[in-house]
Structure formats: C-alpha cells, structure tokens
CSV table of C-alpha atoms and ligand atoms in Angstrom, one decimal:
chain,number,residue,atom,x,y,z
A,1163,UNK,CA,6.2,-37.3,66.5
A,1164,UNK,CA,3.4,-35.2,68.4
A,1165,UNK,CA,1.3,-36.4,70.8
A,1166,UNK,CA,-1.8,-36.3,68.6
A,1167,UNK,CA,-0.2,-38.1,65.9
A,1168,UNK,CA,1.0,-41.0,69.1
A,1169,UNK,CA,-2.9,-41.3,69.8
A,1170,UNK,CA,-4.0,-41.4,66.1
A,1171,UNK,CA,-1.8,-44.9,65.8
A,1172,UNK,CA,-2.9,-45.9,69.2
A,1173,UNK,CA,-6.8,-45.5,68.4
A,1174,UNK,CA,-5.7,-47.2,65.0
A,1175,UNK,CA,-4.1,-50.2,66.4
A,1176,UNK,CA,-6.9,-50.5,69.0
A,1177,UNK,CA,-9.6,-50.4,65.9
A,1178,UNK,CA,-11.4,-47.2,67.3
A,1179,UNK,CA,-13.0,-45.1,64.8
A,1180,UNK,CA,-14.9,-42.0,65.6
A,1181,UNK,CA,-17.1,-40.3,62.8
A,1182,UNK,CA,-20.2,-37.9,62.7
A,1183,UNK,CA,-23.9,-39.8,62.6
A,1184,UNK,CA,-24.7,-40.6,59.3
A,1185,UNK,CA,-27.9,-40.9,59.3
A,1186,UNK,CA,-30.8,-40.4,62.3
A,1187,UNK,CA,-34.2,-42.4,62.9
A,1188,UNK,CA,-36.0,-44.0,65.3
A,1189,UNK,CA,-34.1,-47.0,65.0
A,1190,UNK,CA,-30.9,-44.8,65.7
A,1191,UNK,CA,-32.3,-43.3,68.1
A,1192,UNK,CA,-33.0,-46.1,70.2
A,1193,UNK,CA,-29.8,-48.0,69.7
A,1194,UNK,CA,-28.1,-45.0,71.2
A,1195,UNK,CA,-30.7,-45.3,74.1
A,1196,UNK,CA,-29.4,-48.2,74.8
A,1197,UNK,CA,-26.3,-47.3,74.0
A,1198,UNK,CA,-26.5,-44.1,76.9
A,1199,UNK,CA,-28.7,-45.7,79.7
A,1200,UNK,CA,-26.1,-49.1,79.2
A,1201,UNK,CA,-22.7,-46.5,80.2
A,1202,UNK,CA,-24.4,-43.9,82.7
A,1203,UNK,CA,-25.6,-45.6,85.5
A,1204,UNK,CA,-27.0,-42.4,87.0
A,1205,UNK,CA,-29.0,-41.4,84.0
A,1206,UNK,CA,-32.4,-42.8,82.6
A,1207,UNK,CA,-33.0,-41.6,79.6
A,1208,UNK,CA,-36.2,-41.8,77.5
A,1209,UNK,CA,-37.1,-41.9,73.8
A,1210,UNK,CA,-38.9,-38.7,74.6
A,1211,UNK,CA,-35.8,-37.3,76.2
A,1212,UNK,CA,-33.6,-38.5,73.6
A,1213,UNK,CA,-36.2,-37.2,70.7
A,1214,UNK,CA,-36.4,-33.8,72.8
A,1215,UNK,CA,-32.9,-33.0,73.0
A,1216,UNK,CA,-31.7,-34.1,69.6
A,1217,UNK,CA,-33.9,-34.1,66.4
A,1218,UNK,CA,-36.6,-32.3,68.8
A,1219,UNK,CA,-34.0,-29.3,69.3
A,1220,UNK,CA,-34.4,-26.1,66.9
A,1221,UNK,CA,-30.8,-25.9,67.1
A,1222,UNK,CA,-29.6,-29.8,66.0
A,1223,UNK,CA,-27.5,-30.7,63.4
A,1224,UNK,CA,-26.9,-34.2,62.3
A,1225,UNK,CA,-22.7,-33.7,62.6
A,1226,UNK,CA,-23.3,-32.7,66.2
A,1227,UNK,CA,-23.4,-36.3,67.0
A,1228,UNK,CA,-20.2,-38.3,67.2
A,1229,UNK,CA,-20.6,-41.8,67.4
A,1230,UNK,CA,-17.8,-44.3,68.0
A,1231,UNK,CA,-17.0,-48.0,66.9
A,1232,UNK,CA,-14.3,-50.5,68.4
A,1233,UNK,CA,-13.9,-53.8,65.6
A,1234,UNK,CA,-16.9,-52.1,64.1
A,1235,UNK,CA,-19.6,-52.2,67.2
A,1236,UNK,CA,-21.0,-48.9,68.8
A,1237,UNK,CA,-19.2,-48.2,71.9
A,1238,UNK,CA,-19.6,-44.7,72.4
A,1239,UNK,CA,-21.5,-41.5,71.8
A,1240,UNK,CA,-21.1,-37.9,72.0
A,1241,UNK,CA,-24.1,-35.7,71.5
A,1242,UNK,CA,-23.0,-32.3,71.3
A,1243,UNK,CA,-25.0,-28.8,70.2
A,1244,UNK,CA,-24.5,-25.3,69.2
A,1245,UNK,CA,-27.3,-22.2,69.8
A,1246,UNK,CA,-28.2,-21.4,65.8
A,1247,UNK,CA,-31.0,-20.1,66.1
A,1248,UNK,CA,-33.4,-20.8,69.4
A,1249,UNK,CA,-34.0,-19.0,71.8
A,1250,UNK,CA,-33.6,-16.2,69.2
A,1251,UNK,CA,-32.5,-13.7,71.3
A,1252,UNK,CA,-29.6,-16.0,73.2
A,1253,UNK,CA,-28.2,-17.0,69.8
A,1254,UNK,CA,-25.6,-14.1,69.9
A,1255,UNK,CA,-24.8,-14.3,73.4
A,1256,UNK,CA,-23.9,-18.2,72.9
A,1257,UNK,CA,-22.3,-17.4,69.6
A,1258,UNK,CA,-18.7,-19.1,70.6
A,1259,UNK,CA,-20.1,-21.7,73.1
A,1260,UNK,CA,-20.2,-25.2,72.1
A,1261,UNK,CA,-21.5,-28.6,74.3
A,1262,UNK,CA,-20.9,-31.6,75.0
A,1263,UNK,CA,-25.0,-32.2,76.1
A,1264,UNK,CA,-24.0,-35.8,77.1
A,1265,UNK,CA,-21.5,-38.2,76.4
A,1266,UNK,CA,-22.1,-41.7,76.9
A,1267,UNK,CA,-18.6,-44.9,76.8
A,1268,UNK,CA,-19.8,-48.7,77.3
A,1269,UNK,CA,-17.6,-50.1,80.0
A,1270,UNK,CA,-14.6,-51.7,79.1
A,1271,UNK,CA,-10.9,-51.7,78.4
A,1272,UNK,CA,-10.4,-48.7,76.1
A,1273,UNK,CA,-13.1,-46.9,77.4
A,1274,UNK,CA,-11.2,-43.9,78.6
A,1275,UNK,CA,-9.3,-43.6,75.4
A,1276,UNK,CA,-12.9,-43.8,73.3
A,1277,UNK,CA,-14.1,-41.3,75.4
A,1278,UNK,CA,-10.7,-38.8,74.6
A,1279,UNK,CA,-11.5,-40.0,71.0
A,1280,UNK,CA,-14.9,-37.9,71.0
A,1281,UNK,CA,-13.7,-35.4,73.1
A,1282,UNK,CA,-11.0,-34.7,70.8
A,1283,UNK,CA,-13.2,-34.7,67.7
A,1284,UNK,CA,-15.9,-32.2,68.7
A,1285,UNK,CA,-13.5,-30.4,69.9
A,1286,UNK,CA,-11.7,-30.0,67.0
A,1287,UNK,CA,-15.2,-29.6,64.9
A,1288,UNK,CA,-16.0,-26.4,67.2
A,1289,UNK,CA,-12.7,-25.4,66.9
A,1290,UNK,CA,-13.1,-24.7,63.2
A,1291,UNK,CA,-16.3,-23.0,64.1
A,1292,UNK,CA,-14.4,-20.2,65.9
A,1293,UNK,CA,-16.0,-21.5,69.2
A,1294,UNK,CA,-13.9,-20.8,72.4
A,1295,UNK,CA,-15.3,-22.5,75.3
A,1296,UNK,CA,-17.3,-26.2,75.8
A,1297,UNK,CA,-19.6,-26.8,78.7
A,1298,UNK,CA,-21.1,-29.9,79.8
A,1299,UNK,CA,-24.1,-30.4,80.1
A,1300,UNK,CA,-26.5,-26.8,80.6
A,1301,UNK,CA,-27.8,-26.5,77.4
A,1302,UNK,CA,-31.0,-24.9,78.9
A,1303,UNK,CA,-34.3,-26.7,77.8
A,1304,UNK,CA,-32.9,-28.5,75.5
A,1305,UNK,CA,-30.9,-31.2,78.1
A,1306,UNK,CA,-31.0,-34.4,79.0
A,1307,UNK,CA,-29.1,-32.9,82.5
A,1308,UNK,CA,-27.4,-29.7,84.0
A,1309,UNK,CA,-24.3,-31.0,84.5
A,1310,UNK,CA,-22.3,-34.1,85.0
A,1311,UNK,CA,-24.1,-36.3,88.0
A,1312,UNK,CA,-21.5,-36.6,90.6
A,1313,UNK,CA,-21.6,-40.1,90.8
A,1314,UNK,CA,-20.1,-40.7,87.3
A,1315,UNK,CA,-16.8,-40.6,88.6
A,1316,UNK,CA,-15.1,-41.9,85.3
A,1317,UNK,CA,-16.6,-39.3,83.1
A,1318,UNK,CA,-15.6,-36.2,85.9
A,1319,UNK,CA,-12.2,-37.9,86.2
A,1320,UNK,CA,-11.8,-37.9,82.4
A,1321,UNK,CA,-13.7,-34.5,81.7
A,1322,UNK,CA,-10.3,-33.0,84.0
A,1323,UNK,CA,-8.2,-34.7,82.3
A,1324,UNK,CA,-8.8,-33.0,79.3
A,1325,UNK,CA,-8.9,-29.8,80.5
A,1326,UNK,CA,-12.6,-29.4,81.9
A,1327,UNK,CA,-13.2,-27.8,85.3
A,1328,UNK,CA,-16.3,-27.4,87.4
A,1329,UNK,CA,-18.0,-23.9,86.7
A,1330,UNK,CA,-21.1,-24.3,89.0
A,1331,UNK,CA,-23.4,-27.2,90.5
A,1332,UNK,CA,-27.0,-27.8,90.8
A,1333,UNK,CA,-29.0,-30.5,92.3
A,1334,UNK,CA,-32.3,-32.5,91.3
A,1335,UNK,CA,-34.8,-33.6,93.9
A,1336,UNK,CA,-36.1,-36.7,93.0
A,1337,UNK,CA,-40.2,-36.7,95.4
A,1338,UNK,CA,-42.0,-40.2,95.6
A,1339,UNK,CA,-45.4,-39.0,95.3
A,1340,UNK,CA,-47.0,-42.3,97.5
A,1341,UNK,CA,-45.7,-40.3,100.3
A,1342,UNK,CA,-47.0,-36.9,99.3
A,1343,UNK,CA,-49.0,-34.4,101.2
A,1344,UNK,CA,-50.0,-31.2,101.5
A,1345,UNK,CA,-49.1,-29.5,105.0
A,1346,UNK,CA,-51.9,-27.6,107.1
A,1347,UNK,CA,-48.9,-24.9,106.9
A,1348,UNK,CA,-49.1,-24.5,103.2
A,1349,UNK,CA,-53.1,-24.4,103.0
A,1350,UNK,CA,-53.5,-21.9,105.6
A,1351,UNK,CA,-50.8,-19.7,103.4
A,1352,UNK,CA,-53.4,-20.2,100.6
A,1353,UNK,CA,-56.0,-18.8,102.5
A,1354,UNK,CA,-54.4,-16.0,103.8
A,1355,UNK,CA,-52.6,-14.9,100.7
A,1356,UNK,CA,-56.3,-15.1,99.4
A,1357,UNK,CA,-58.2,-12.7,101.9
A,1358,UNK,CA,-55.0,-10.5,100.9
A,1359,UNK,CA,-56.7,-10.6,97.4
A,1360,UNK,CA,-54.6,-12.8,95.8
A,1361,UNK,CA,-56.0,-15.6,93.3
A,1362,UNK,CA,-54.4,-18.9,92.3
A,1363,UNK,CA,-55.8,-20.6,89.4
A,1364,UNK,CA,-54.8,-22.8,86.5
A,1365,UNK,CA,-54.1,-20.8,83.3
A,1366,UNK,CA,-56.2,-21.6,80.6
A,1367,UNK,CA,-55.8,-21.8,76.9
A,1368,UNK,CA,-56.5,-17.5,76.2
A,1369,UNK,CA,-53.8,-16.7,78.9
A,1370,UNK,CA,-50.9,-17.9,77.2
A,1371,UNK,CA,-49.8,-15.2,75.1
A,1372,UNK,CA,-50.2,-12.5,78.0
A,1373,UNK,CA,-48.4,-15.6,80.5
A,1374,UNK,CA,-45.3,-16.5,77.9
A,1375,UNK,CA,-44.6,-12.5,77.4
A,1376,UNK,CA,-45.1,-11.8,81.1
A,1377,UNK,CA,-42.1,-14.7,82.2
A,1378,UNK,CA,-40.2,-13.8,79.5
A,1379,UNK,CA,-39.6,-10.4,80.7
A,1380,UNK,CA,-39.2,-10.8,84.6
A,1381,UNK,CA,-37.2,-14.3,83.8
A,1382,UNK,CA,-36.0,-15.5,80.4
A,1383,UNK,CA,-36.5,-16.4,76.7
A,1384,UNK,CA,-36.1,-20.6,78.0
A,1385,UNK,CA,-38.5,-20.4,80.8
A,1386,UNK,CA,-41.0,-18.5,78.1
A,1387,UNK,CA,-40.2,-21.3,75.6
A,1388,UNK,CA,-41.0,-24.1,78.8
A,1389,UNK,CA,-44.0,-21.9,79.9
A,1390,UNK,CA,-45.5,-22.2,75.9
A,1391,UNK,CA,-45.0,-25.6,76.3
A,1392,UNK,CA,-46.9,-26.3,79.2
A,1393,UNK,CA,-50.0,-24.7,77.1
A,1394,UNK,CA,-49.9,-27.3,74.4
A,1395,UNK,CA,-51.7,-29.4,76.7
A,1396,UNK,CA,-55.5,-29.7,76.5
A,1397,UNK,CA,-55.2,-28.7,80.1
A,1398,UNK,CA,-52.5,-26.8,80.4
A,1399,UNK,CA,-50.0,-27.7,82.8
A,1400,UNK,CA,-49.2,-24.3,84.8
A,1401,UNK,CA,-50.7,-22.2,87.7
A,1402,UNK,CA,-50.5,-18.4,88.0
A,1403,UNK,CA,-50.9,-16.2,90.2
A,1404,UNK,CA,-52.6,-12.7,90.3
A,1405,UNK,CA,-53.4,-9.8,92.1
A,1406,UNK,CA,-55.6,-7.2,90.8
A,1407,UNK,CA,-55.3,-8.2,87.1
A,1408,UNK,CA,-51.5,-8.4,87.6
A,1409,UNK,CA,-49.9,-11.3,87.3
A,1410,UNK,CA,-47.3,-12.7,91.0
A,1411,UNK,CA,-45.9,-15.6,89.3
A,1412,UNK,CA,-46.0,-19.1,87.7
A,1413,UNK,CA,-45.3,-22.3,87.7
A,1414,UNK,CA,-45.2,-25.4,85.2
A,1415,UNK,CA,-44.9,-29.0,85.2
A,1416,UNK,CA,-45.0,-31.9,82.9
A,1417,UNK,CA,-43.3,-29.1,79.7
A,1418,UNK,CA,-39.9,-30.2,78.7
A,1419,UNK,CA,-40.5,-33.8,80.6
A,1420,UNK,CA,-43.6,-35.3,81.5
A,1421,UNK,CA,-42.1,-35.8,85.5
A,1422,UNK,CA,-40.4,-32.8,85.4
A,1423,UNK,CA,-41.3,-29.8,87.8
A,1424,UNK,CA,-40.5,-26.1,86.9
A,1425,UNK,CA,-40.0,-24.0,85.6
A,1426,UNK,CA,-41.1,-21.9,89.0
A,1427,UNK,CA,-41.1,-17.9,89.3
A,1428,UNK,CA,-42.3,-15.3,91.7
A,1429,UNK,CA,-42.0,-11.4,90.6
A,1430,UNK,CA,-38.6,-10.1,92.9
A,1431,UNK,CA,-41.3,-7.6,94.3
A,1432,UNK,CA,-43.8,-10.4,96.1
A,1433,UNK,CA,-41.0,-13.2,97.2
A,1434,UNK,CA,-40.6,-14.9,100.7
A,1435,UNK,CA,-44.4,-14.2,101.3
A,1436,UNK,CA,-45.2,-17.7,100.5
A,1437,UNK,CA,-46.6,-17.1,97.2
A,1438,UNK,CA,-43.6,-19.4,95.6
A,1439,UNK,CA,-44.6,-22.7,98.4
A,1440,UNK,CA,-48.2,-22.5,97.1
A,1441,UNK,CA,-47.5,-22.3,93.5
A,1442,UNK,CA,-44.8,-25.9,94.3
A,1443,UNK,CA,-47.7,-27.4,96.0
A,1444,UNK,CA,-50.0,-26.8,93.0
A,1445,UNK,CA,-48.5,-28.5,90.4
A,1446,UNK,CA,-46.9,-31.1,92.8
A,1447,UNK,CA,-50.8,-32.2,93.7
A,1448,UNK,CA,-51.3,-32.1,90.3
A,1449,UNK,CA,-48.6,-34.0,89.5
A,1450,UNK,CA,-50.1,-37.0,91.8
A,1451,UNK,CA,-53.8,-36.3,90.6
A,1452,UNK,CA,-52.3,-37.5,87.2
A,1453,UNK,CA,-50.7,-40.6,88.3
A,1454,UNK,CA,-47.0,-39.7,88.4
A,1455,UNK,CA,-44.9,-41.6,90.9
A,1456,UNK,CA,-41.5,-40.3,91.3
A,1457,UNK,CA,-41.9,-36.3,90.4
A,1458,UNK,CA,-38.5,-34.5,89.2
A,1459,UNK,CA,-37.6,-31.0,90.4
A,1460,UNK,CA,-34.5,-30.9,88.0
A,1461,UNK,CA,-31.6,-27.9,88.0
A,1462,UNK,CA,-31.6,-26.2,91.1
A,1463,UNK,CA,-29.6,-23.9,93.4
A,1464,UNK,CA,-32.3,-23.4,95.6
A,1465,UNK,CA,-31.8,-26.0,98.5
A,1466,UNK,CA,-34.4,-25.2,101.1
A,1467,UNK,CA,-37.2,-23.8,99.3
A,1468,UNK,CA,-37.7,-27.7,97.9
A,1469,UNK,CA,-36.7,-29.1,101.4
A,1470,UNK,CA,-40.1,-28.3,102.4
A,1471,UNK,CA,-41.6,-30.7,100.3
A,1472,UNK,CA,-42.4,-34.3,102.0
A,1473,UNK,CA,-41.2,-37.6,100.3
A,1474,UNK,CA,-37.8,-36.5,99.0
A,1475,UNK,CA,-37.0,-39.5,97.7
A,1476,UNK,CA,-33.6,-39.1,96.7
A,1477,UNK,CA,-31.0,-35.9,95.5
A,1478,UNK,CA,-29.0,-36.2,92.5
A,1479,UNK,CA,-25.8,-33.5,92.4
A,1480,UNK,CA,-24.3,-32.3,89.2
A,1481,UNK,CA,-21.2,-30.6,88.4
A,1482,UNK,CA,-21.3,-28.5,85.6
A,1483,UNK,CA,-18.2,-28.3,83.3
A,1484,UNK,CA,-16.4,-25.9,81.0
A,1485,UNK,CA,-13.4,-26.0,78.8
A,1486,UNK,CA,-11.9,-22.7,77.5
A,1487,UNK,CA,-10.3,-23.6,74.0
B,1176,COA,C1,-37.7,-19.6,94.2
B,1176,COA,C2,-38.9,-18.6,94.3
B,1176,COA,C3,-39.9,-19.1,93.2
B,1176,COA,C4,-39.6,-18.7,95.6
B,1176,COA,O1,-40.7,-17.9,95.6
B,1176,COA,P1,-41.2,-17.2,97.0
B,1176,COA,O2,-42.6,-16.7,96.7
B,1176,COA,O3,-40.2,-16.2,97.4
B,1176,COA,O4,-41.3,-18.4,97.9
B,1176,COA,P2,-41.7,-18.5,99.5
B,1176,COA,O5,-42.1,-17.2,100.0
B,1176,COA,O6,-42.7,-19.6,99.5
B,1176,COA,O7,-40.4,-19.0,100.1
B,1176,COA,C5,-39.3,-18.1,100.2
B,1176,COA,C6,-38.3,-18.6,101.2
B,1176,COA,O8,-38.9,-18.9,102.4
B,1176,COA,C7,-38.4,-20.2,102.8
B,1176,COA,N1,-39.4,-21.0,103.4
B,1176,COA,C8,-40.5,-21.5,102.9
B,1176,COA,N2,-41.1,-22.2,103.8
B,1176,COA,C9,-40.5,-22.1,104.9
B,1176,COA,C10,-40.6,-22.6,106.3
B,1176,COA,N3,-41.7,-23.3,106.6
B,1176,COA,N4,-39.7,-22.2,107.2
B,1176,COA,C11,-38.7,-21.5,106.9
B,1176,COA,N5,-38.5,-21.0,105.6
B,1176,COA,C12,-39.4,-21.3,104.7
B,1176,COA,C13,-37.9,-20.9,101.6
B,1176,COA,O9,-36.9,-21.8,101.9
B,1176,COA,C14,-37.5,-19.8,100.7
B,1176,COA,O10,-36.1,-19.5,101.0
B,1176,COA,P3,-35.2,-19.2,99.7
B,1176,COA,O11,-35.7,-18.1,99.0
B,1176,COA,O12,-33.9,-18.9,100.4
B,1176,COA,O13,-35.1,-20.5,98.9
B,1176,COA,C15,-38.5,-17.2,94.0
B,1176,COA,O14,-37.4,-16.9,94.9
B,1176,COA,C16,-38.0,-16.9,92.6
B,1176,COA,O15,-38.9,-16.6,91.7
B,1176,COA,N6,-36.7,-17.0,92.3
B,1176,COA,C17,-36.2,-16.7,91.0
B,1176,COA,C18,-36.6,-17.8,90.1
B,1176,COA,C19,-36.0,-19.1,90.5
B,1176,COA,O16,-34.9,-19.2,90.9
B,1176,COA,N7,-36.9,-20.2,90.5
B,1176,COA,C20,-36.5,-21.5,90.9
B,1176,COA,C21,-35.7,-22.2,89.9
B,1176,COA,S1,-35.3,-23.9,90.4
C-alpha cells in the first residue's frame, strides 16, 4: 500500500473531505473571512482584502480555492492562483508557477493533517497543469501577504514538512499615525531639493497615462497596475516628482489597500539624495490628513530607509516559500 493511499483512509476515517469551491458570493466570502482571521492569528483580513485577491484578481478561477470539511463543517481553506493573463506581459514568465496565496486550518486535533489535505490537492491540481514550482505567498498585487508571517509557527513547520523552503523574506512596518511627525530634517530636504529645481506635487487626474508608462518602464508592469490604481481616486492617491518636465519618482498609498503605503520609486540616476524620504513623508502626511491610524508599509527589503519614520508601531517578518515539484 503507498503512502498516499495510507493517508486517503486516514483522512476517510477522520471524515476530512477536501473539494474545489463550488460556488462564490458574498456570503462565501465572508464565512471564509471568518474562517481565515479565526486560524491566522497574525493576519487581519478584510472583505476588501478578501474581494481584492480572489474574485477582484484578473487571474482567479473558482477551482483555485480548496475548501475543507471535517463531519461536514468548514475547517479549512486554501486559496491558491495561477498568472493567466494579468500583468500581460508577466503571464509567460510565471507560466509554470502556481500559489498557495494563503492557507488558513481552524485549530484543533487534525489540523495538521487538513492542512496536508489541501496541500496535497493543489498540488496535484497544478501538477496536471504542467506547473513546476509553488510559492507561498508573493503573488504581487494581488496578495493578502508576501510571505508566511513568521509567527505562524504551525503553518512554516508544516509548509517544511512538505517540502517548502524559505526562498527570500521581507518585512512590513506597521506606523501608528497618533505619534506621527514630520522631522525639521526632512522639510529642510524639501527645500533644498526645491531651490535645486525640483517640484513635488500630487499627480492629478491628466498625468496618469504619462505616470503609469513612466513606472512601468524604470520599475514594473505591478507597480504600473498599483500606480493606475491610485488614479481611480477623485484625488488621486500619489505624489511625483519632477525636474525640468522629467519625471524623479513616485509614490502611492491607499491603491491595493486603503492603509497600505507603496508602491515607492526613485529613477536609479537621482537616489540617496533624499528625493525617496520626501516622497515617504508625503503620502504618510496624507495618510494622517485622511484619518488613518495604523499606516502599513507592506513587502519590504529596505530596512533603514523606513527606520526613519517616527511611530513604528510594530514589524511583522515573513518568510517566503517555494516548493519545486
Ligand atoms: C527606496 C528608494 C525609493 C529610496 O529613494 P532615495 O531617493 O534613494 O531615498 P533617500 O535618498 O531619501 O534615502 C536613500 C538612503 O539614505 C538613507 N537615509 C535616509 N535618511 C537618512 C538619515 N537621516 N541618515 C542616514 N541615512 C539616511 C536611507 O536609509 C536610504 O538608504 P537605503 O537606500 O540603503 O535604504 C530607492 O532606492 C528606489 O527607488 N529603490 C528601488 C525601488 C524600491 O525598492 N522601492 C521600495 C520598495 S519597498
């Protein structure tokens, strides 16, 4: 008898069952809400989160999602995603990735062997897709989070068991906003990158076209998409930066998630003049001019440009994972 055949009986006799979604609405949606912010303790997920990175996603397919019963209640969920078609130009490149974009096990006795359950079944599903590797979590701009918080020892510990490893790791600042400021150090940059000609305003509504092609080409298609976003807004949520009719930089807040800071970029040519520090400050002011209290600077690598910031409230870690198949 193989092993897989072993676990089949076992998930049998323990009345797990593991099948695709069958059908998605709001009333799904918020059961597995629930379902999510009741096993990851580290997480706090929205119905605009969940919305944004399931039926909100380009990509999504309904068998993507891989819900799982014990004696016929919900237990667990896998949400998982492919690149079909956006960002256009990254759906080749992704071609035979697959992810695990969160996966979420109430508590309890058979909670490891749900979780291998799911795991085992997308697995399989991209398999037959020709896929060859599975990350958790990075599926960029359309994530709940980068990677798998640190702190959710259970689902690292389980991820290794079945053949995961850590690839890379990124942090989130979390800034309470009560204790925001701006320091004298950052508005004297201001006003010297000024006199040096330089002008920082808030893009407006006629820019965006010129602003979306602009960061497409010095970053990439998902920091395009995000920077579009931020123009839906009657006023749009993202500064720029110019000199003589030539655009420094960017950055956006409030696009994928209405806390979230970034996407941030300066053109390689003007870094480590300040320009970057300014542009944070912006849309951090802004941030607290429209009422938000805890401000997220999600998926980062770049540990002491935020560390300027006052009122770091609190830093979340995340390991991201891969699985070659
Ligand atoms: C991150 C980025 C926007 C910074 O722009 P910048 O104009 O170079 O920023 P600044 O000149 O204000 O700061 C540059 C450096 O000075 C450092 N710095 C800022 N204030 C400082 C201070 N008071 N004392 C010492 N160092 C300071 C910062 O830590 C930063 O270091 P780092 O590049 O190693 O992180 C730019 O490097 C960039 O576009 N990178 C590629 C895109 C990217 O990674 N964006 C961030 C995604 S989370």
């Amino acid at each position: 008898m193989s092993a897989d055949i072993q676990v089949m009986e076992v998930m049998t006799i323990m009345g797990i069952k593991v099948s695709p979604l069958e059908r998605i609405d709001s009333d799904v949606l918020t059961t597995l809400r629930e379902l999510m912010n009741a096993s990851l303790k580290h997480a706090f997920i929205t119905d605009h989160m969940l919305e944004r990175c399931t039926t909100g996603d380009p990509n999504f397919r309904r068998k993507d999602i891989l819900v799982a019963y014990e004696n016929d209640e919900l237990v667990g969920v896998l949400i998982g995603g492919i690149r079909r078609s956006a960002p256009p130009d990254m759906v080749s490149e992704h071609r035979s990735v697959g992810w695990v974009k969160a996966v979420a096990v109430r508590p309890g006795p058979h909670r490891a062997e749900i979780l291998g359950s799911l795991l085992r079944e997308f697995e399989g599903l991209m398999k037959e897709e020709d896929k060859n590797r599975l990350r958790a979590c990075d599926f960029a701009s359309w994530h709940f989070f980068p990677g798998i918080e640190v702190h959710h020892d259970f689902y690292i510990e389980e991820l290794m068991r079945h053949g995961f490893s850590k690839v890379s790791e990124c942090v989130d600042y979390e800034v309470d906003l009560l204790r925001f400021y701006i320091p004298q150090r950052i508005k004297r940059l201001e006003e010297r990158l000024m006199k040096e000609g330089l002008s920082f305003k808030r893009a407006s509504r006629g820019d965006e076209g010129r602003v979306a092609e602009w960061v497409k080409r010095k970053f990439s298609s998902f920091w395009a998409y995000e920077a579009k976003l931020s123009f839906s807004f009657k006023k749009p949520k993202i500064w720029v930066v110019e000199k003589d009719g030539r655009i420094l930089g960017f950055s956006v807040y409030g696009a994928l998630e209405p806390n979230w800071f970034g996407p941030i970029g300066v053109d390689p040519e003007a870094r480590a003049r300040g320009i970057g520090s300014v542009l944070l400050f912006k849309c951090l002011q802004d941030m607290r001019l429209e009422g938000t209290r805890i401000a997220v600077i999600p998926w980062t690598s770049h540990l002491f440009f935020y560390t300027q910031v006052p009122a770091i409230s609190a830093v979340k870690h995340y390991w991201i994972m891969e699985k070659k198949l």
